Backbone as numpy.savetxt, mean C-alpha at the origin, in Angstrom:
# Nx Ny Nz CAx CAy CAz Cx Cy Cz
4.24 -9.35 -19.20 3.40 -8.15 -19.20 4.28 -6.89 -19.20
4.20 -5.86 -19.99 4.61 -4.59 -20.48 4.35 -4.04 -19.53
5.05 -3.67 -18.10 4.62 -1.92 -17.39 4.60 -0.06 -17.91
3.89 -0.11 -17.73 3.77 1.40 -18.30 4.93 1.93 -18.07
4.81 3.24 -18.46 6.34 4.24 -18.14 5.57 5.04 -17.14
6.47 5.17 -15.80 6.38 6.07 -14.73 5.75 6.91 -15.22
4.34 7.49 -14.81 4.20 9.43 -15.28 3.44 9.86 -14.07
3.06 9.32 -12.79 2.21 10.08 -11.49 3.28 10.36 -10.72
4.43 9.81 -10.53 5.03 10.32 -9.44 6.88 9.80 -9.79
7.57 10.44 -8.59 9.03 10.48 -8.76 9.61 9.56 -7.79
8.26 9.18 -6.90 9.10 8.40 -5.72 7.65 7.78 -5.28
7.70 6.61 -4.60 6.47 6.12 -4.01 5.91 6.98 -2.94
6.68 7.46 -2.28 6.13 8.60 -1.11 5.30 9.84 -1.32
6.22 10.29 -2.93 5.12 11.13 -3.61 3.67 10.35 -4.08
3.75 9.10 -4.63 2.61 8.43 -5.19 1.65 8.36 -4.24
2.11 7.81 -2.76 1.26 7.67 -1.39 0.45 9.28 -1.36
0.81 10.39 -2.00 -0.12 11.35 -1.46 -1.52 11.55 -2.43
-1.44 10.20 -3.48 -2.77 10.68 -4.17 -3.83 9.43 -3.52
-3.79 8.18 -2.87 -4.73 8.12 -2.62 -5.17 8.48 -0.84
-4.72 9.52 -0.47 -4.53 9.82 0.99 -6.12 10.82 0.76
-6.15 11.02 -0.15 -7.90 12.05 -0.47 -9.18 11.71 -0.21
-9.13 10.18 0.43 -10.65 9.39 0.55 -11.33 10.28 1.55
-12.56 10.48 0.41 -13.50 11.71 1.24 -14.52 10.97 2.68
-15.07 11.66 3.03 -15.16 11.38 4.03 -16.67 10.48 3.97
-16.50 9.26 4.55 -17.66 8.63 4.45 -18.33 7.83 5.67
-18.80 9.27 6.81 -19.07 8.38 7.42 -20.65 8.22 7.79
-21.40 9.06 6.88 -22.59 8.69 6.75 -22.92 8.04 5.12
-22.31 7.87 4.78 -22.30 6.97 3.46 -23.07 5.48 3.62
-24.31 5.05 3.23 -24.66 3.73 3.57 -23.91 2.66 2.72
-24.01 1.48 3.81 -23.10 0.93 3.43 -23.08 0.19 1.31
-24.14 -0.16 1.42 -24.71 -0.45 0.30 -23.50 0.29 -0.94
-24.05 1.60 -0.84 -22.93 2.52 -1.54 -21.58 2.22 -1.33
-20.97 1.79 -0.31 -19.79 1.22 0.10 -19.13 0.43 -0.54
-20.07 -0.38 -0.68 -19.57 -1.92 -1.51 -19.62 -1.79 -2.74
-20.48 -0.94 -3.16 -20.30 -0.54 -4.73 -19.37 0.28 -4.72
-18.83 1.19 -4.13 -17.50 1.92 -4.78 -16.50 0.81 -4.48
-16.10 0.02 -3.40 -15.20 -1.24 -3.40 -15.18 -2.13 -4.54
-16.16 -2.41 -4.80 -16.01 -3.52 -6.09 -15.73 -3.01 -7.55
-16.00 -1.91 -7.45 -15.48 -0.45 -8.75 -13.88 -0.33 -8.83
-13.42 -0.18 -7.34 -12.35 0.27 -7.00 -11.20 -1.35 -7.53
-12.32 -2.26 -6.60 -11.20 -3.61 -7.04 -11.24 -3.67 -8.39
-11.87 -3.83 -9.33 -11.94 -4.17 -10.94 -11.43 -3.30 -11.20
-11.22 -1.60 -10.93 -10.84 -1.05 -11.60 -8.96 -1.22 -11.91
-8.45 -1.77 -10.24 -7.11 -1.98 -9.81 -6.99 -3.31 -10.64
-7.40 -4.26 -10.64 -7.03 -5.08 -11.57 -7.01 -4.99 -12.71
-8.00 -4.26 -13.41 -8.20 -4.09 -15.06 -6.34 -2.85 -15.41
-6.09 -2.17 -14.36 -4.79 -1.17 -14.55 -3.72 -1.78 -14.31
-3.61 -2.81 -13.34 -2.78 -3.60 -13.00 -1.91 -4.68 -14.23
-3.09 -5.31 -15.09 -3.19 -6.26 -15.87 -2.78 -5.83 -17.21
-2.52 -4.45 -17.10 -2.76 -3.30 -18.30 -0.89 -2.97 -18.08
-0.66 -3.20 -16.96 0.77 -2.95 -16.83 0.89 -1.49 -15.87
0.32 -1.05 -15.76 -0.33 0.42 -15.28 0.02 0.59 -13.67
1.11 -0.04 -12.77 1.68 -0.27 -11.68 0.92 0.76 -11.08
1.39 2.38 -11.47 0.98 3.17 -10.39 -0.19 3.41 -10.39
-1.06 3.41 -11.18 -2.64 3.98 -11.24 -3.34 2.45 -10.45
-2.50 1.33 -10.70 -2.95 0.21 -10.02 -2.86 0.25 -8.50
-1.22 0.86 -7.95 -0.97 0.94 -6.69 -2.06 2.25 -5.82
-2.42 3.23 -6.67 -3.50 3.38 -6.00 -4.94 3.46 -5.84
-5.24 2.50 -6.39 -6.35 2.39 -6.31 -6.66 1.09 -5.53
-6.05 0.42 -5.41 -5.53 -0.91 -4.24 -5.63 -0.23 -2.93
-4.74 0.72 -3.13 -4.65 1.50 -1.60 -6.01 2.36 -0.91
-6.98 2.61 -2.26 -7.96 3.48 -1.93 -8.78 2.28 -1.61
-8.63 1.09 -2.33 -9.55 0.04 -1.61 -9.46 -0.71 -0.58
-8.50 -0.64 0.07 -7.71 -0.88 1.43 -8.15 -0.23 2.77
-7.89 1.46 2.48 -8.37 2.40 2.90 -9.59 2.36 3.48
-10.52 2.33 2.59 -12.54 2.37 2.42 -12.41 1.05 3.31
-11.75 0.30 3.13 -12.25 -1.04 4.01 -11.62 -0.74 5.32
-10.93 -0.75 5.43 -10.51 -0.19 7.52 -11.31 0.84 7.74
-11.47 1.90 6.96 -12.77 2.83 7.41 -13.99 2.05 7.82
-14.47 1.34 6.63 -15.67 0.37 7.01 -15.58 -0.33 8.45
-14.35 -1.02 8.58 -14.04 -1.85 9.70 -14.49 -0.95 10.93
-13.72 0.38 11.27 -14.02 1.07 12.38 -15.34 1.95 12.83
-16.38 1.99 12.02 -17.37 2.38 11.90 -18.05 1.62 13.02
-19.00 2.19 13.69 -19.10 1.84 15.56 -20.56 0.80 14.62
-21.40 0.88 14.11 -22.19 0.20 13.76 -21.68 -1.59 12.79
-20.71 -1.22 12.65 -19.95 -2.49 11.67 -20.40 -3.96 12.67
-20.60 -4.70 11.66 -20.80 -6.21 12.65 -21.47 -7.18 12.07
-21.33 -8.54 11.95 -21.03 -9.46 11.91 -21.58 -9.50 10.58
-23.15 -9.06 10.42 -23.53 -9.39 8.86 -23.21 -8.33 7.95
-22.64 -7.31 8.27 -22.18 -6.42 7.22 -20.72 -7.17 6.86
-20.10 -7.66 7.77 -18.65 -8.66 7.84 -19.52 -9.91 6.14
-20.45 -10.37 6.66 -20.60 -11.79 5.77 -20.65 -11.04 4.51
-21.73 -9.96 4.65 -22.15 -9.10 3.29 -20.61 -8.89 2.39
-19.70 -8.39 2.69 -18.20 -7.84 2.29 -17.79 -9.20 1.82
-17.59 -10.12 2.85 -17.30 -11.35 2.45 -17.80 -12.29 1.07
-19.17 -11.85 0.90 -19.88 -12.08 -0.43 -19.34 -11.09 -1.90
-19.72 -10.16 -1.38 -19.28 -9.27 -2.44 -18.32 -8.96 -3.02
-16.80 -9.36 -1.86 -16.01 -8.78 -2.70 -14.67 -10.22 -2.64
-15.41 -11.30 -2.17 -14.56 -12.64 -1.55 -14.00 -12.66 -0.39
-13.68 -13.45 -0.61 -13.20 -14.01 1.13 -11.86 -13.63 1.54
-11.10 -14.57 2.22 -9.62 -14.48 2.99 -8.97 -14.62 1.66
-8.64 -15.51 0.90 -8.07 -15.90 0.19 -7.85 -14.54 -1.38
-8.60 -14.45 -1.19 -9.28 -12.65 -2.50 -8.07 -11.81 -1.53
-8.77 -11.64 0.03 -7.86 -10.74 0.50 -6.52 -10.79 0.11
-5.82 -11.93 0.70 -4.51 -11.96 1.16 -3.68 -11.99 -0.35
-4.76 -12.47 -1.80 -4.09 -12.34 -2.76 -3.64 -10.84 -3.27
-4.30 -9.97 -2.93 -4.66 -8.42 -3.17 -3.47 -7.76 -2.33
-3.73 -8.25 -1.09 -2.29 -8.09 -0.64 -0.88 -8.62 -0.66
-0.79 -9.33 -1.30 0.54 -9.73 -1.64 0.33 -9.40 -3.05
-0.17 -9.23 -4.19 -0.18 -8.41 -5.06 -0.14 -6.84 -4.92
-0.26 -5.88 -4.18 0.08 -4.97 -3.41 1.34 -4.63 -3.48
1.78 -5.52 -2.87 3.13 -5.87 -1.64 3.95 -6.32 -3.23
3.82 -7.11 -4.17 4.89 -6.70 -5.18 4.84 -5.18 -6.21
3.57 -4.98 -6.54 3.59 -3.74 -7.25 4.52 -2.43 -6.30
4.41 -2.38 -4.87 5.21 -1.45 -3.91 6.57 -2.06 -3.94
7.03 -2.76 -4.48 8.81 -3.52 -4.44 8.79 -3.04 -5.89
7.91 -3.08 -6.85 8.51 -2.98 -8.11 8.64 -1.24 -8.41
7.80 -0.71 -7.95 7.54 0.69 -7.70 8.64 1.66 -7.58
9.16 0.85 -6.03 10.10 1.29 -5.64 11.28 1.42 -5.92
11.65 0.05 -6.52 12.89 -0.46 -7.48 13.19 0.64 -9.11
12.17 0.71 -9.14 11.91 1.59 -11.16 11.93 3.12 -10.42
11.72 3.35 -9.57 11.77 4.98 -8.96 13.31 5.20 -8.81
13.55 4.47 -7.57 15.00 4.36 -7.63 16.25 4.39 -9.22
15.78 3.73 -9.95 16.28 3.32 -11.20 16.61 4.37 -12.31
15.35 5.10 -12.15 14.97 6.48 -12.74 15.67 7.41 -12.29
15.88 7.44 -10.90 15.98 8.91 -10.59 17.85 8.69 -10.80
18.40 7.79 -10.48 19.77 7.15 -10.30 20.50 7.58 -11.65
19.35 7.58 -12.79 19.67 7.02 -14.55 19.76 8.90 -14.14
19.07 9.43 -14.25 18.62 11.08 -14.16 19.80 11.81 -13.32
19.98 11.31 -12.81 21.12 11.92 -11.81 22.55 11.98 -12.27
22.82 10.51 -13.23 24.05 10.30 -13.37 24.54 11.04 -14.87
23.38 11.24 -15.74 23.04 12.09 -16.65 23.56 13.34 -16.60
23.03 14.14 -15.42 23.01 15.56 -15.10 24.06 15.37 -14.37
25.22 15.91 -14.71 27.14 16.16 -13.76 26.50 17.25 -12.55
25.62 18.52 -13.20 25.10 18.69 -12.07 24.70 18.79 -10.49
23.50 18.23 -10.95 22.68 17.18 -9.99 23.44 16.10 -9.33
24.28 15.16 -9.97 25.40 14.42 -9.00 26.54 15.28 -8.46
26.39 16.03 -8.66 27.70 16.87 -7.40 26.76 17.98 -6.63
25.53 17.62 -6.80 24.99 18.48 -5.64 24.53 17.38 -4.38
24.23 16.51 -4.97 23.62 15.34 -4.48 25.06 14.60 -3.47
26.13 14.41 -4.04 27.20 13.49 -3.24 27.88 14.66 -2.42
27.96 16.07 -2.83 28.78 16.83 -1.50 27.54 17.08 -0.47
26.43 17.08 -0.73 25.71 17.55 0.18 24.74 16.31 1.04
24.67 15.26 0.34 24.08 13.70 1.47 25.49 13.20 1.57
25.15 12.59 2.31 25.82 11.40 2.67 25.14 10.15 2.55
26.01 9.12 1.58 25.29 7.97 1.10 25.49 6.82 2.39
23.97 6.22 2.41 23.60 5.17 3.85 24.58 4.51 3.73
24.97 3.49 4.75 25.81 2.36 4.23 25.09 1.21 3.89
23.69 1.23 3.78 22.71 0.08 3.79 22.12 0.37 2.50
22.98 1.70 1.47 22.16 2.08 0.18 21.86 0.62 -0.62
23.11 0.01 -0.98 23.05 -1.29 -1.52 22.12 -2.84 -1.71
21.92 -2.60 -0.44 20.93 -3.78 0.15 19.36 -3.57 -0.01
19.19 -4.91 -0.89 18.04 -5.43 -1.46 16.65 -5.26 -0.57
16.19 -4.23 0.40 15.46 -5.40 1.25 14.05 -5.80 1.14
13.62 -5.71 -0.07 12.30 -6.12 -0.80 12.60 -7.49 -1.14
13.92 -8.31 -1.14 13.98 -9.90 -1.30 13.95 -10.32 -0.58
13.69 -9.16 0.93 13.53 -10.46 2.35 11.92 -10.27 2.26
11.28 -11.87 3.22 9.46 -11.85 2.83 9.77 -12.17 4.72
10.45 -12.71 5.36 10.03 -12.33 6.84 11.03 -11.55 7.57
10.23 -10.57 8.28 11.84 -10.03 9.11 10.86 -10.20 10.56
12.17 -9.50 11.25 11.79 -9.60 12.97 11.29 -8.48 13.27
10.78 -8.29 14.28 9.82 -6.77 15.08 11.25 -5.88 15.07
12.37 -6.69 15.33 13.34 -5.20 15.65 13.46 -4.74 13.91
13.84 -5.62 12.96 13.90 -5.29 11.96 12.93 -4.52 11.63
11.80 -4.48 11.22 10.34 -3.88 11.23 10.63 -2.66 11.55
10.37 -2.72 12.86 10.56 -1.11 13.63 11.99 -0.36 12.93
12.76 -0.92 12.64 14.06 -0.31 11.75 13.49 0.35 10.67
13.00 -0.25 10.05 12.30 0.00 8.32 11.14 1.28 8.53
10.58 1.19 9.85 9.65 2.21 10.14 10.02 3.59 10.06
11.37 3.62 10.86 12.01 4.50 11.53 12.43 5.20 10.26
13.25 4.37 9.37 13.76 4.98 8.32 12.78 5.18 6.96
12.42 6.86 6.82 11.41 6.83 6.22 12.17 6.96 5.01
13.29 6.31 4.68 13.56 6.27 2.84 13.48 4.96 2.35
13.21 3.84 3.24 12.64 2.76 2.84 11.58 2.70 2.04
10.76 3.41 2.56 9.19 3.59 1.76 8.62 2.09 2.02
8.58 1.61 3.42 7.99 0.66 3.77 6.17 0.58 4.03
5.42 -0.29 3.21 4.20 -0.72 3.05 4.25 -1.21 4.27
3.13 -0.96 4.97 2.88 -1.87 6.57 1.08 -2.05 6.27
0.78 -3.15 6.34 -0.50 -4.22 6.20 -0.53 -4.46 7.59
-1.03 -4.20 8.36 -1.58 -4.76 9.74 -3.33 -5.61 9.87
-2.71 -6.77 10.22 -4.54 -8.02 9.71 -4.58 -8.20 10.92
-4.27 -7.38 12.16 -4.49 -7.96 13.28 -5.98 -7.47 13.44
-6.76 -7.85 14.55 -7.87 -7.42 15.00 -8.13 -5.82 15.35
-9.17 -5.23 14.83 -9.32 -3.55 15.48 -8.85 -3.43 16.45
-8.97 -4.27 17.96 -9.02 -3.67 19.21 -7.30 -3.95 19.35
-6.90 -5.12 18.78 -5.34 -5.34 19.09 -4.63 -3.98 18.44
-5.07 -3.63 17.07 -3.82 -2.67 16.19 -4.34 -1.09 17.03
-5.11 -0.83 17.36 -5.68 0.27 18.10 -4.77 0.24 19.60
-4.64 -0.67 20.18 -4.06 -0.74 21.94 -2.61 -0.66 21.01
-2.17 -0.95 19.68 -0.47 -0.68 19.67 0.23 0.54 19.76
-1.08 1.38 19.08 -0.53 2.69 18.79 0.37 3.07 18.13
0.40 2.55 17.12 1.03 2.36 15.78 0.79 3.74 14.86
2.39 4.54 15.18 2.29 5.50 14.02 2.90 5.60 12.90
2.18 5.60 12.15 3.32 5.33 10.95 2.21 5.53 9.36
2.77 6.51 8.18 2.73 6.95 7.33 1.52 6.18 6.25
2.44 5.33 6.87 1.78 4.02 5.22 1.48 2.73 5.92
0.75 2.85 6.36 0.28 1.69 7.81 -1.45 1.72 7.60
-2.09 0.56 7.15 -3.30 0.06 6.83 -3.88 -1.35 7.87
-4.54 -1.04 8.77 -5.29 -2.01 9.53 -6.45 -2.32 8.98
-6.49 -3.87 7.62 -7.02 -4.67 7.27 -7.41 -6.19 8.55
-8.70 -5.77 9.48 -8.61 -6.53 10.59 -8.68 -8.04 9.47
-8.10 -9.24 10.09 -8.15 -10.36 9.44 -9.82 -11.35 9.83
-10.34 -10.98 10.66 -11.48 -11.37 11.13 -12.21 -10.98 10.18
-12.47 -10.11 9.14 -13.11 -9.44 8.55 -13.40 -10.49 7.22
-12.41 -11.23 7.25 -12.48 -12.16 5.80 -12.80 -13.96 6.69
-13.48 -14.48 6.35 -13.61 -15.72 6.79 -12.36 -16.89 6.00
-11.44 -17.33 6.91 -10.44 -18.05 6.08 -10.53 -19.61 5.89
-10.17 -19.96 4.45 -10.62 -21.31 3.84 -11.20 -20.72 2.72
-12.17 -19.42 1.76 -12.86 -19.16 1.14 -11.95 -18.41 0.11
């Protein structure tokens, strides 16, 4: 599959600020809900499939979004849970969406990097404004989109350092990711209860 050529953004961090706009829905019935979700999913797959990474990456994210909103909504419960579960699939729909996610944000990141590196080395410029005035990490080198488990200290590392441009998926339960107090940029509490697993 052919990916498009970069044209929304220069860096994923810039890309993260277009679907950060989800208007506000909290008298929105739910009904309406599920129809902009199932809009939102077809639409991320039909861009995705198209090669279309970034218009795919957010609209994934806007459907991510609408659903933890849904989740925290004080009326949410058990048959609006089955209803979602019908409409838009189960655990298995989920967790594929998210790990499809979770590569479009590695590939994202990788072709941003790639770009701006190609652009830089271009412009004599721009690389001598760039090397007298940063200082390059010593961790610039290292892959770390080829690791798939790390540890909580690792984690919290990747948090800390906001040039990672680390995706954080949290499937724990509302009341657990709420008592963590978890701050962080690009951090989505998809409760996992929400999807019935086996389906």
């Amino acid at each position: 599959m052919a990916k498009k050529d970069l044209y929304l953004a220069k860096s994923f961090e810039e890309l993260a600020l277009k679907w950060k706009d989800i208007p506000n829905v909290k008298n929105v019935k739910y009904e309406s809900l599920l129809i902009s979700l199932k809009k939102l999913q077809k639409s991320a797959n039909e861009h995705y499939l198209r090669g279309d990474e970034e218009y795919a990456c957010i609209l994934y994210m806007k459907y991510f979004t609408l659903l933890t909103l849904i989740s925290k909504r004080d009326e949410f419960n058990s048959s609006i849970q089955k209803q979602i579960q019908t409409e838009l699939g189960g655990h298995s729909v989920c967790m594929s969406l998210i790990e499809r996610l979770e590569k479009i944000k590695n590939s994202l990141s990788s072709r941003y990097e790639q770009k701006y590196c190609q652009k830089r080395f271009k412009d004599p410029e721009i690389e001598i404004s760039q090397t007298s005035s940063t200082k390059t990490p010593e961790t610039e080198n290292i892959d770390i989109s080829s690791f798939s488990i790390i540890s909580n200290a690792e984690l919290f590392k990747r948090l800390k350092e906001k040039s990672t441009g680390t995706l954080l998926i949290d499937v724990r339960f509302k009341e657990d990711f709420e008592a963590s107090n978890i701050v962080y940029s690009y951090c989505l509490n998809v409760p996992g209860n929400m999807y019935k697993k086996g389906t």
